[in-house]
PDB file of C-alpha atoms in Angstrom:
ATOM      1  CA  MET S   1     124.774 101.251  96.328  1.00  0.00           C
ATOM      2  CA  LEU S   2     124.202 104.258  94.122  1.00  0.00           C
ATOM      3  CA  LEU S   3     120.706 104.743  92.897  1.00  0.00           C
ATOM      4  CA  HIS S   4     121.108 103.764  89.278  1.00  0.00           C
ATOM      5  CA  LEU S   5     118.420 106.269  88.356  1.00  0.00           C
ATOM      6  CA  ARG S   6     116.504 104.238  85.881  1.00  0.00           C
ATOM      7  CA  LEU S   7     113.980 106.943  86.570  1.00  0.00           C
ATOM      8  CA  ILE S   8     110.921 105.996  84.708  1.00  0.00           C
ATOM      9  CA  THR S   9     110.396 109.385  83.155  1.00  0.00           C
ATOM     10  CA  TRP S  10     113.973 110.461  83.411  1.00  0.00           C
ATOM     11  CA  SER S  11     113.541 112.357  80.172  1.00  0.00           C
ATOM     12  CA  LEU S  12     115.546 114.976  78.395  1.00  0.00           C
ATOM     13  CA  ILE S  13     112.796 116.994  76.786  1.00  0.00           C
ATOM     14  CA  CYS S  14     115.178 118.441  74.279  1.00  0.00           C
ATOM     15  CA  LEU S  15     118.782 119.323  73.761  1.00  0.00           C
ATOM     16  CA  LEU S  16     118.799 121.819  70.950  1.00  0.00           C
ATOM     17  CA  ILE S  17     121.683 123.892  69.794  1.00  0.00           C
ATOM     18  CA  LEU S  18     120.349 126.795  67.799  1.00  0.00           C
ATOM     19  CA  SER S  19     122.566 128.124  65.046  1.00  0.00           C
ATOM     20  CA  SER S  20     120.339 131.048  64.235  1.00  0.00           C
ATOM     21  CA  GLY S  21     119.076 134.020  66.166  1.00  0.00           C
ATOM     22  CA  ALA S  22     121.354 134.787  69.087  1.00  0.00           C
ATOM     23  CA  GLY S  23     123.461 131.756  68.218  1.00  0.00           C
ATOM     24  CA  ARG S  24     123.368 130.653  71.877  1.00  0.00           C
ATOM     25  CA  PRO S  25     122.805 126.988  72.729  1.00  0.00           C
ATOM     26  CA  VAL S  26     119.496 126.305  74.483  1.00  0.00           C
ATOM     27  CA  VAL S  27     119.441 123.300  76.799  1.00  0.00           C
ATOM     28  CA  ALA S  28     116.036 122.194  78.030  1.00  0.00           C
ATOM     29  CA  GLU S  29     115.505 121.315  81.669  1.00  0.00           C
ATOM     30  CA  GLU S  30     115.897 117.675  82.674  1.00  0.00           C
ATOM     31  CA  LYS S  31     112.856 116.207  84.428  1.00  0.00           C
ATOM     32  CA  GLN S  32     112.910 113.145  86.667  1.00  0.00           C
ATOM     33  CA  THR S  33     110.201 111.048  88.255  1.00  0.00           C
ATOM     34  CA  LEU S  34     110.807 108.324  90.798  1.00  0.00           C
ATOM     35  CA  ASN S  35     107.921 105.882  91.294  1.00  0.00           C
ATOM     36  CA  VAL S  36     108.151 104.167  94.670  1.00  0.00           C
ATOM     37  CA  LEU S  37     105.858 101.509  96.139  1.00  0.00           C
ATOM     38  CA  PHE S  38     105.697 101.089  99.929  1.00  0.00           C
ATOM     39  CA  ILE S  39     104.275  97.817 101.282  1.00  0.00           C
ATOM     40  CA  GLY S  40     103.705  97.731 105.024  1.00  0.00           C
ATOM     41  CA  ASN S  41     101.452  98.409 107.981  1.00  0.00           C
ATOM     42  CA  SER S  42     100.985 101.225 110.471  1.00  0.00           C
ATOM     43  CA  TYR S  43     104.757 101.644 110.758  1.00  0.00           C
ATOM     44  CA  THR S  44     104.546 102.995 107.218  1.00  0.00           C
ATOM     45  CA  ALA S  45     101.194 104.712 107.611  1.00  0.00           C
ATOM     46  CA  ARG S  46     101.989 106.642 110.784  1.00  0.00           C
ATOM     47  CA  HIS S  47     103.278 110.174 110.275  1.00  0.00           C
ATOM     48  CA  ASN S  48     102.503 109.766 106.548  1.00  0.00           C
ATOM     49  CA  LEU S  49     106.009 108.355 106.281  1.00  0.00           C
ATOM     50  CA  ALA S  50     106.000 108.061 102.490  1.00  0.00           C
ATOM     51  CA  GLN S  51     105.137 111.739 102.189  1.00  0.00           C
ATOM     52  CA  VAL S  52     107.962 112.716 104.559  1.00  0.00           C
ATOM     53  CA  VAL S  53     110.360 110.695 102.411  1.00  0.00           C
ATOM     54  CA  LYS S  54     108.969 112.528  99.386  1.00  0.00           C
ATOM     55  CA  GLN S  55     109.721 115.890 101.016  1.00  0.00           C
ATOM     56  CA  MET S  56     113.260 114.806 101.787  1.00  0.00           C
ATOM     57  CA  ALA S  57     113.856 113.232  98.369  1.00  0.00           C
ATOM     58  CA  GLU S  58     112.731 116.318  96.499  1.00  0.00           C
ATOM     59  CA  ALA S  59     114.572 118.680  98.828  1.00  0.00           C
ATOM     60  CA  GLY S  60     117.805 116.753  98.403  1.00  0.00           C
ATOM     61  CA  ASN S  61     117.456 116.229  94.647  1.00  0.00           C
ATOM     62  CA  PRO S  62     116.321 119.395  92.847  1.00  0.00           C
ATOM     63  CA  GLY S  63     114.268 118.560  89.774  1.00  0.00           C
ATOM     64  CA  LEU S  64     113.099 115.222  91.135  1.00  0.00           C
ATOM     65  CA  THR S  65     109.405 114.364  91.348  1.00  0.00           C
ATOM     66  CA  PHE S  66     108.952 111.610  93.923  1.00  0.00           C
ATOM     67  CA  LYS S  67     105.704 109.662  93.481  1.00  0.00           C
ATOM     68  CA  PRO S  68     104.946 107.321  96.406  1.00  0.00           C
ATOM     69  CA  THR S  69     102.201 104.693  96.416  1.00  0.00           C
ATOM     70  CA  THR S  70     101.323 102.757  99.560  1.00  0.00           C
ATOM     71  CA  VAL S  71      99.669  99.387 100.146  1.00  0.00           C
ATOM     72  CA  ILE S  72      98.995  99.254 103.871  1.00  0.00           C
ATOM     73  CA  TYR S  73      97.139  96.866 106.162  1.00  0.00           C
ATOM     74  CA  GLY S  74      97.408  97.548 109.886  1.00  0.00           C
ATOM     75  CA  GLY S  75      99.492  95.042 111.829  1.00  0.00           C
ATOM     76  CA  ARG S  76     100.094  92.830 108.802  1.00  0.00           C
ATOM     77  CA  ARG S  77     103.394  91.228 107.820  1.00  0.00           C
ATOM     78  CA  LEU S  78     104.744  90.356 104.383  1.00  0.00           C
ATOM     79  CA  ARG S  79     103.210  86.863 104.533  1.00  0.00           C
ATOM     80  CA  ASP S  80      99.828  88.470 105.221  1.00  0.00           C
ATOM     81  CA  HIS S  81     100.353  90.898 102.350  1.00  0.00           C
ATOM     82  CA  TRP S  82     101.064  87.971 100.035  1.00  0.00           C
ATOM     83  CA  ASN S  83      97.831  86.284 101.123  1.00  0.00           C
ATOM     84  CA  LEU S  84      95.993  89.577 100.567  1.00  0.00           C
ATOM     85  CA  GLY S  85      97.274  89.873  97.014  1.00  0.00           C
ATOM     86  CA  SER S  86      99.669  92.789  97.534  1.00  0.00           C
ATOM     87  CA  GLN S  87     102.070  91.139  95.083  1.00  0.00           C
ATOM     88  CA  ASN S  88      99.662  92.206  92.335  1.00  0.00           C
ATOM     89  CA  PHE S  89     100.546  95.818  93.079  1.00  0.00           C
ATOM     90  CA  VAL S  90     104.247  95.039  92.743  1.00  0.00           C
ATOM     91  CA  LYS S  91     103.696  93.624  89.237  1.00  0.00           C
ATOM     92  CA  LEU S  92     100.984  96.141  88.397  1.00  0.00           C
ATOM     93  CA  HIS S  93     102.571  97.143  85.092  1.00  0.00           C
ATOM     94  CA  SER S  94     102.120  93.597  83.751  1.00  0.00           C
ATOM     95  CA  LEU S  95      99.168  92.373  85.839  1.00  0.00           C
ATOM     96  CA  THR S  96      96.559  90.575  83.751  1.00  0.00           C
ATOM     97  CA  LYS S  97      92.814  90.655  84.217  1.00  0.00           C
ATOM     98  CA  ALA S  98      92.782  86.892  84.742  1.00  0.00           C
ATOM     99  CA  GLU S  99      95.331  87.161  87.561  1.00  0.00           C
ATOM    100  CA  GLU S 100      93.359  89.898  89.284  1.00  0.00           C
ATOM    101  CA  GLU S 101      90.073  88.030  88.873  1.00  0.00           C
ATOM    102  CA  GLN S 102      91.632  84.991  90.560  1.00  0.00           C
ATOM    103  CA  THR S 103      92.881  87.156  93.437  1.00  0.00           C
ATOM    104  CA  ILE S 104      89.409  88.623  93.866  1.00  0.00           C
ATOM    105  CA  ALA S 105      87.836  85.155  93.852  1.00  0.00           C
ATOM    106  CA  ASP S 106      90.276  83.974  96.533  1.00  0.00           C
ATOM    107  CA  LEU S 107      89.629  87.054  98.645  1.00  0.00           C
ATOM    108  CA  LYS S 108      85.857  86.600  98.405  1.00  0.00           C
ATOM    109  CA  LYS S 109      86.274  83.165  99.969  1.00  0.00           C
ATOM    110  CA  ALA S 110      88.515  84.564 102.718  1.00  0.00           C
ATOM    111  CA  ALA S 111      86.156  87.487 103.326  1.00  0.00           C
ATOM    112  CA  ALA S 112      83.286  85.055 103.994  1.00  0.00           C
ATOM    113  CA  ASP S 113      84.858  84.755 107.422  1.00  0.00           C
ATOM    114  CA  LYS S 114      83.411  87.828 109.111  1.00  0.00           C
ATOM    115  CA  GLU S 115      86.372  87.934 111.470  1.00  0.00           C
ATOM    116  CA  ASN S 116      88.769  88.435 108.568  1.00  0.00           C
ATOM    117  CA  ARG S 117      88.489  92.183 108.207  1.00  0.00           C
ATOM    118  CA  TYR S 118      91.765  92.353 106.330  1.00  0.00           C
ATOM    119  CA  ALA S 119      90.412  90.114 103.581  1.00  0.00           C
ATOM    120  CA  ARG S 120      87.391  92.387 103.289  1.00  0.00           C
ATOM    121  CA  ALA S 121      89.621  95.449 103.058  1.00  0.00           C
ATOM    122  CA  ALA S 122      91.839  93.768 100.474  1.00  0.00           C
ATOM    123  CA  LEU S 123      88.822  92.622  98.476  1.00  0.00           C
ATOM    124  CA  LYS S 124      87.574  96.195  98.258  1.00  0.00           C
ATOM    125  CA  ARG S 125      91.025  97.392  97.198  1.00  0.00           C
ATOM    126  CA  HIS S 126      91.318  94.771  94.446  1.00  0.00           C
ATOM    127  CA  GLN S 127      87.777  95.351  93.213  1.00  0.00           C
ATOM    128  CA  GLY S 128      88.818  98.953  92.683  1.00  0.00           C
ATOM    129  CA  LEU S 129      92.078  97.930  91.056  1.00  0.00           C
ATOM    130  CA  ILE S 130      90.494  95.682  88.424  1.00  0.00           C
ATOM    131  CA  LYS S 131      88.467  98.628  87.156  1.00  0.00           C
ATOM    132  CA  GLU S 132      91.723 100.462  86.444  1.00  0.00           C
ATOM    133  CA  LEU S 133      93.642  97.657  84.739  1.00  0.00           C
ATOM    134  CA  ASP S 134      93.037  99.096  81.274  1.00  0.00           C
ATOM    135  CA  GLN S 135      94.906 102.242  82.293  1.00  0.00           C
ATOM    136  CA  PRO S 136      98.677 102.450  81.753  1.00  0.00           C
ATOM    137  CA  HIS S 137     100.692 101.720  84.889  1.00  0.00           C
ATOM    138  CA  PRO S 138     104.365 102.655  85.120  1.00  0.00           C
ATOM    139  CA  LYS S 139     106.955 100.230  86.359  1.00  0.00           C
ATOM    140  CA  TRP S 140     108.210 100.847  89.879  1.00  0.00           C
ATOM    141  CA  ASP S 141     111.690 102.259  90.300  1.00  0.00           C
ATOM    142  CA  VAL S 142     111.889 101.227  93.971  1.00  0.00           C
ATOM    143  CA  VAL S 143     109.840  98.867  96.139  1.00  0.00           C
ATOM    144  CA  VAL S 144     110.073  99.306  99.927  1.00  0.00           C
ATOM    145  CA  LEU S 145     109.270  96.169 101.942  1.00  0.00           C
ATOM    146  CA  GLN S 146     108.504  96.786 105.608  1.00  0.00           C
ATOM    147  CA  SER S 147     109.153  94.143 108.259  1.00  0.00           C
ATOM    148  CA  TYR S 148     107.141  93.833 111.461  1.00  0.00           C
ATOM    149  CA  ARG S 149     107.910  91.197 114.095  1.00  0.00           C
ATOM    150  CA  ASP S 150     108.406  88.738 111.248  1.00  0.00           C
ATOM    151  CA  ASP S 151     112.173  89.197 111.094  1.00  0.00           C
ATOM    152  CA  VAL S 152     113.294  88.076 114.541  1.00  0.00           C
ATOM    153  CA  SER S 153     112.665  84.349 114.821  1.00  0.00           C
ATOM    154  CA  GLY S 154     112.743  81.212 112.748  1.00  0.00           C
ATOM    155  CA  ASP S 155     115.417  80.029 110.348  1.00  0.00           C
ATOM    156  CA  PRO S 156     114.704  81.566 107.988  1.00  0.00           C
ATOM    157  CA  SER S 157     112.309  84.098 109.465  1.00  0.00           C
ATOM    158  CA  LEU S 158     108.974  84.826 107.792  1.00  0.00           C
ATOM    159  CA  TYR S 159     110.440  88.075 106.524  1.00  0.00           C
ATOM    160  CA  ALA S 160     113.349  86.198 104.975  1.00  0.00           C
ATOM    161  CA  GLN S 161     110.852  83.831 103.354  1.00  0.00           C
ATOM    162  CA  TYR S 162     108.560  86.448 101.836  1.00  0.00           C
ATOM    163  CA  ALA S 163     110.804  89.407 101.065  1.00  0.00           C
ATOM    164  CA  PRO S 164     112.470  87.394  98.263  1.00  0.00           C
ATOM    165  CA  LYS S 165     109.060  86.653  96.726  1.00  0.00           C
ATOM    166  CA  PHE S 166     108.222  90.350  96.516  1.00  0.00           C
ATOM    167  CA  ALA S 167     111.789  91.243  95.529  1.00  0.00           C
ATOM    168  CA  ALA S 168     111.718  88.850  92.575  1.00  0.00           C
ATOM    169  CA  LEU S 169     108.640  90.591  91.185  1.00  0.00           C
ATOM    170  CA  ALA S 170     110.246  93.996  91.737  1.00  0.00           C
ATOM    171  CA  LYS S 171     113.466  92.998  90.014  1.00  0.00           C
ATOM    172  CA  GLU S 172     111.615  91.592  86.999  1.00  0.00           C
ATOM    173  CA  GLN S 173     110.769  95.187  86.108  1.00  0.00           C
ATOM    174  CA  GLY S 174     114.197  96.548  87.009  1.00  0.00           C
ATOM    175  CA  ALA S 175     113.130  98.019  90.347  1.00  0.00           C
ATOM    176  CA  ARG S 176     115.437  98.324  93.317  1.00  0.00           C
ATOM    177  CA  VAL S 177     114.402  96.879  96.678  1.00  0.00           C
ATOM    178  CA  ILE S 178     114.731  98.569 100.057  1.00  0.00           C
ATOM    179  CA  LEU S 179     114.161  96.539 103.221  1.00  0.00           C
ATOM    180  CA  TYR S 180     112.521  98.766 105.817  1.00  0.00           C
ATOM    181  CA  GLU S 181     113.396  96.959 109.036  1.00  0.00           C
ATOM    182  CA  THR S 182     111.248  98.052 111.963  1.00  0.00           C
ATOM    183  CA  THR S 183     112.346  97.541 115.555  1.00  0.00           C
ATOM    184  CA  PRO S 184     109.277  97.721 117.822  1.00  0.00           C
ATOM    185  CA  ALA S 185     110.902  95.715 120.612  1.00  0.00           C
ATOM    186  CA  THR S 186     113.819  98.103 121.140  1.00  0.00           C
ATOM    187  CA  GLN S 187     112.155 101.505 120.889  1.00  0.00           C
ATOM    188  CA  ASN S 188     112.352 103.269 124.255  1.00  0.00           C
ATOM    189  CA  LYS S 189     109.387 105.168 125.650  1.00  0.00           C
ATOM    190  CA  ASN S 190     111.432 106.823 128.409  1.00  0.00           C
ATOM    191  CA  PRO S 191     114.857 108.458 128.346  1.00  0.00           C
ATOM    192  CA  LEU S 192     117.572 105.898 128.996  1.00  0.00           C
ATOM    193  CA  ARG S 193     119.568 105.922 132.217  1.00  0.00           C
ATOM    194  CA  THR S 194     121.839 103.030 131.220  1.00  0.00           C
ATOM    195  CA  ALA S 195     123.507 102.006 127.989  1.00  0.00           C
ATOM    196  CA  PRO S 196     121.237 100.139 125.559  1.00  0.00           C
ATOM    197  CA  GLU S 197     121.718  96.424 125.032  1.00  0.00           C
ATOM    198  CA  THR S 198     123.603  95.890 121.803  1.00  0.00           C
ATOM    199  CA  GLU S 199     123.693  92.087 121.356  1.00  0.00           C
ATOM    200  CA  PRO S 200     120.084  91.489 120.203  1.00  0.00           C
ATOM    201  CA  VAL S 201     120.238  94.547 117.952  1.00  0.00           C
ATOM    202  CA  MET S 202     123.414  93.389 116.238  1.00  0.00           C
ATOM    203  CA  LYS S 203     122.059  89.855 115.830  1.00  0.00           C
ATOM    204  CA  LYS S 204     118.935  91.187 114.137  1.00  0.00           C
ATOM    205  CA  ALA S 205     120.864  93.694 112.025  1.00  0.00           C
ATOM    206  CA  LYS S 206     123.210  90.969 110.780  1.00  0.00           C
ATOM    207  CA  ALA S 207     120.262  88.813 109.753  1.00  0.00           C
ATOM    208  CA  ILE S 208     118.751  91.697 107.780  1.00  0.00           C
ATOM    209  CA  ALA S 209     122.167  92.450 106.263  1.00  0.00           C
ATOM    210  CA  ALA S 210     122.484  88.840 105.088  1.00  0.00           C
ATOM    211  CA  LEU S 211     119.025  89.051 103.524  1.00  0.00           C
ATOM    212  CA  ALA S 212     119.881  92.346 101.842  1.00  0.00           C
ATOM    213  CA  LYS S 213     123.028  90.803 100.386  1.00  0.00           C
ATOM    214  CA  GLN S 214     121.045  87.834  99.113  1.00  0.00           C
ATOM    215  CA  LEU S 215     118.557  90.155  97.408  1.00  0.00           C
ATOM    216  CA  ASP S 216     121.089  92.781  96.315  1.00  0.00           C
ATOM    217  CA  ALA S 217     118.952  95.232  98.293  1.00  0.00           C
ATOM    218  CA  SER S 218     119.453  98.357 100.357  1.00  0.00           C
ATOM    219  CA  ALA S 219     117.866  98.838 103.769  1.00  0.00           C
ATOM    220  CA  ALA S 220     116.588 101.303 106.305  1.00  0.00           C
ATOM    221  CA  PRO S 221     118.136  99.459 109.285  1.00  0.00           C
ATOM    222  CA  MET S 222     116.121 100.923 112.120  1.00  0.00           C
ATOM    223  CA  SER S 223     117.464  98.605 114.813  1.00  0.00           C
ATOM    224  CA  LEU S 224     120.953  99.996 114.212  1.00  0.00           C
ATOM    225  CA  VAL S 225     119.763 103.564 113.762  1.00  0.00           C
ATOM    226  CA  GLY S 226     117.728 103.339 116.958  1.00  0.00           C
ATOM    227  CA  LEU S 227     120.707 101.899 118.818  1.00  0.00           C
ATOM    228  CA  TYR S 228     122.974 104.748 117.736  1.00  0.00           C
ATOM    229  CA  CYS S 229     120.326 107.285 118.721  1.00  0.00           C
ATOM    230  CA  GLN S 230     119.942 105.690 122.154  1.00  0.00           C
ATOM    231  CA  THR S 231     123.712 105.685 122.579  1.00  0.00           C
ATOM    232  CA  GLU S 232     124.370 109.244 121.457  1.00  0.00           C
ATOM    233  CA  ARG S 233     121.093 110.869 122.562  1.00  0.00           C
ATOM    234  CA  PRO S 234     119.762 108.841 125.518  1.00  0.00           C
ATOM    235  CA  ASP S 235     117.573 111.817 126.393  1.00  0.00           C
ATOM    236  CA  LEU S 236     115.398 111.161 123.341  1.00  0.00           C
ATOM    237  CA  THR S 237     112.545 108.650 123.200  1.00  0.00           C
ATOM    238  CA  LEU S 238     111.625 106.597 120.136  1.00  0.00           C
ATOM    239  CA  ARG S 239     108.038 105.557 120.867  1.00  0.00           C
ATOM    240  CA  PHE S 240     104.969 107.019 122.515  1.00  0.00           C
ATOM    241  CA  LEU S 241     104.127 106.409 126.145  1.00  0.00           C
ATOM    242  CA  ASN S 242     100.457 105.731 125.378  1.00  0.00           C
ATOM    243  CA  ASP S 243     100.904 104.081 122.021  1.00  0.00           C
ATOM    244  CA  ALA S 244     103.422 101.371 121.137  1.00  0.00           C
ATOM    245  CA  HIS S 245     104.164 102.917 117.746  1.00  0.00           C
ATOM    246  CA  LEU S 246     107.204 104.886 116.734  1.00  0.00           C
ATOM    247  CA  ASN S 247     106.961 108.536 117.783  1.00  0.00           C
ATOM    248  CA  GLN S 248     107.880 111.576 115.699  1.00  0.00           C
ATOM    249  CA  THR S 249     111.581 111.242 116.505  1.00  0.00           C
ATOM    250  CA  MET S 250     111.783 107.639 115.349  1.00  0.00           C
ATOM    251  CA  ALA S 251     109.651 108.431 112.314  1.00  0.00           C
ATOM    252  CA  TYR S 252     112.051 111.220 111.382  1.00  0.00           C
ATOM    253  CA  LEU S 253     114.996 108.867 111.772  1.00  0.00           C
ATOM    254  CA  THR S 254     113.185 106.327 109.602  1.00  0.00           C
ATOM    255  CA  ALA S 255     112.548 108.835 106.819  1.00  0.00           C
ATOM    256  CA  CYS S 256     116.217 109.849 106.943  1.00  0.00           C
ATOM    257  CA  ALA S 257     117.321 106.198 106.746  1.00  0.00           C
ATOM    258  CA  ILE S 258     115.036 105.492 103.776  1.00  0.00           C
ATOM    259  CA  TYR S 259     116.438 108.597 102.092  1.00  0.00           C
ATOM    260  CA  ALA S 260     119.950 107.248 102.653  1.00  0.00           C
ATOM    261  CA  ALA S 261     118.946 103.879 101.183  1.00  0.00           C
ATOM    262  CA  LEU S 262     117.288 105.506  98.183  1.00  0.00           C
ATOM    263  CA  PHE S 263     120.224 107.643  97.154  1.00  0.00           C
ATOM    264  CA  ASP S 264     123.179 106.151  99.018  1.00  0.00           C
ATOM    265  CA  LYS S 265     123.985 109.574 100.358  1.00  0.00           C
ATOM    266  CA  SER S 266     123.685 111.306 103.687  1.00  0.00           C
ATOM    267  CA  PRO S 267     120.493 113.100 104.714  1.00  0.00           C
ATOM    268  CA  GLU S 268     122.666 115.616 106.553  1.00  0.00           C
ATOM    269  CA  GLY S 269     121.722 119.151 105.580  1.00  0.00           C
ATOM    270  CA  LEU S 270     118.163 118.366 104.465  1.00  0.00           C
ATOM    271  CA  PRO S 271     115.875 121.276 105.436  1.00  0.00           C
ATOM    272  CA  VAL S 272     112.866 119.123 106.434  1.00  0.00           C
ATOM    273  CA  ASP S 273     112.544 119.809 110.162  1.00  0.00           C
ATOM    274  CA  SER S 274     109.090 118.684 111.254  1.00  0.00           C
ATOM    275  CA  ILE S 275     106.887 115.632 111.244  1.00  0.00           C
ATOM    276  CA  THR S 276     103.196 115.148 112.022  1.00  0.00           C
ATOM    277  CA  ASP S 277     101.511 111.991 113.271  1.00  0.00           C
ATOM    278  CA  ILE S 278      98.164 110.834 111.859  1.00  0.00           C
ATOM    279  CA  ARG S 279      96.692 109.613 115.162  1.00  0.00           C
ATOM    280  CA  PHE S 280      95.502 112.302 117.495  1.00  0.00           C
ATOM    281  CA  TRP S 281      94.692 112.489 121.192  1.00  0.00           C
ATOM    282  CA  ASN S 282      90.908 112.535 120.788  1.00  0.00           C
ATOM    283  CA  ASN S 283      88.253 114.126 118.585  1.00  0.00           C
ATOM    284  CA  LYS S 284      88.436 117.361 120.561  1.00  0.00           C
ATOM    285  CA  ASP S 285      92.220 117.585 120.553  1.00  0.00           C
ATOM    286  CA  ARG S 286      93.251 116.701 117.036  1.00  0.00           C
ATOM    287  CA  ASP S 287      96.284 118.919 117.343  1.00  0.00           C
ATOM    288  CA  LYS S 288      97.737 116.681 120.067  1.00  0.00           C
ATOM    289  CA  ASP S 289      99.433 113.312 119.654  1.00  0.00           C
ATOM    290  CA  ARG S 290      98.792 110.110 121.585  1.00  0.00           C
ATOM    291  CA  ASP S 291     100.766 111.414 124.560  1.00  0.00           C
ATOM    292  CA  GLY S 292      98.949 114.738 124.601  1.00  0.00           C
ATOM    293  CA  ASN S 293     101.844 116.677 123.085  1.00  0.00           C
ATOM    294  CA  PRO S 294     101.671 118.739 119.866  1.00  0.00           C
ATOM    295  CA  ILE S 295     100.924 116.355 117.025  1.00  0.00           C
ATOM    296  CA  THR S 296     103.482 118.143 114.879  1.00  0.00           C
ATOM    297  CA  LYS S 297     107.019 118.041 116.207  1.00  0.00           C
ATOM    298  CA  THR S 298     109.460 120.607 114.888  1.00  0.00           C
ATOM    299  CA  PHE S 299     113.089 119.767 115.565  1.00  0.00           C
ATOM    300  CA  SER S 300     115.657 122.350 116.542  1.00  0.00           C
ATOM    301  CA  ASP S 301     118.547 122.849 114.153  1.00  0.00           C
ATOM    302  CA  LYS S 302     120.752 120.934 116.587  1.00  0.00           C
ATOM    303  CA  ASP S 303     118.399 117.970 116.937  1.00  0.00           C
ATOM    304  CA  ARG S 304     117.660 117.860 113.213  1.00  0.00           C
ATOM    305  CA  ALA S 305     121.371 117.757 112.394  1.00  0.00           C
ATOM    306  CA  GLU S 306     122.090 115.102 115.012  1.00  0.00           C
ATOM    307  CA  LEU S 307     119.205 112.882 113.927  1.00  0.00           C
ATOM    308  CA  GLN S 308     120.289 113.090 110.302  1.00  0.00           C
ATOM    309  CA  LYS S 309     123.849 112.212 111.330  1.00  0.00           C
ATOM    310  CA  VAL S 310     122.669 109.250 113.421  1.00  0.00           C
ATOM    311  CA  ALA S 311     120.560 107.889 110.545  1.00  0.00           C
ATOM    312  CA  TRP S 312     123.524 108.089 108.177  1.00  0.00           C
ATOM    313  CA  LYS S 313     125.803 106.423 110.721  1.00  0.00           C
ATOM    314  CA  GLY S 314     123.376 103.527 111.131  1.00  0.00           C
ATOM    315  CA  TYR S 315     123.006 103.159 107.364  1.00  0.00           C
ATOM    316  CA  GLN S 316     126.784 103.107 106.845  1.00  0.00           C
ATOM    317  CA  LYS S 317     127.221 100.484 109.569  1.00  0.00           C
ATOM    318  CA  PHE S 318     124.557  98.372 107.904  1.00  0.00           C
ATOM    319  CA  LYS S 319     126.353  98.580 104.556  1.00  0.00           C
ATOM    320  CA  GLN S 320     129.499  97.327 106.242  1.00  0.00           C
ATOM    321  CA  LEU S 321     127.585  94.374 107.704  1.00  0.00           C
ATOM    322  CA  ARG S 322     125.950  93.605 104.349  1.00  0.00           C
ATOM    323  CA  ASP S 323     129.239  93.796 102.466  1.00  0.00           C
ATOM    324  CA  GLY S 324     131.180  91.851 105.093  1.00  0.00           C
ATOM    325  CA  LYS S 325     133.416  94.772 105.991  1.00  0.00           C
ATOM    326  CA  ALA S 326     132.295  95.372 109.585  1.00  0.00           C
ATOM    327  CA  ALA S 327     134.306  94.249 112.582  1.00  0.00           C
ATOM    328  CA  ASN S 328     132.408  92.022 115.001  1.00  0.00           C
TER     329      ASN S 328
END
């Protein structure tokens, strides 16, 4: 699906043809801005994923200014985000003071439970937001909805129940929706010695594809992308040994897949070649990641090219599943 580039400040400053002076037409530079909201948890926060996507988006689209905003609560799913009022950020351009006051009142009740640290964090976020409601807020061009263990069970799954709620608010303002499907259960922490199991991955990918079709959405289908990486580069790992989160390689693949979903074009050839995690080994070794390796991973030209190719392959396969064109 081509990005229809309803870029919120996709503005032609001027297009003036001068008939005097040198008699040469002068065409002003086109300027674009893409406003993107990411809703998720640590799978979005780690490696400053939104900023990596920004680097890729601007590198692959000269003249584009990519403006990411994140609403992140560690370990939370879309249902939790809904209960924490994250939907208010989706409809921020039209959010009323009364709506935000009601959200704050609800969160104050939830935050009375001292064990509910997420409600306290959300309350603080919304108390800051209400002070800014009188400021102009642009409509989102794209809203990215991250899954997390809420997309694998139930009929429909929790993800399938709540993604449409957020998507409806996004589409009311003309925003596109991207489903960022995480795959924590299939990320390998050691190089693979045998072929990866494909059946559970394909089952999950098909469910996400059906949801994407329902919502007319794109997706970063990380179960498929991970599977192709494990198949073609079994020497690579996709998560840390000492931390269950995606490692730099999987984060790079994820950024590439989101890029593909944003622009419906391959990330192949993008110059971005490194990625840095945000969690370090300890206070004395902040330049090392959770496994004690350099916290910034720079990919060789070969690995960078192969990872970009794998991400594009997974994205194309997903499109076939979504559009009903893939063989079983």
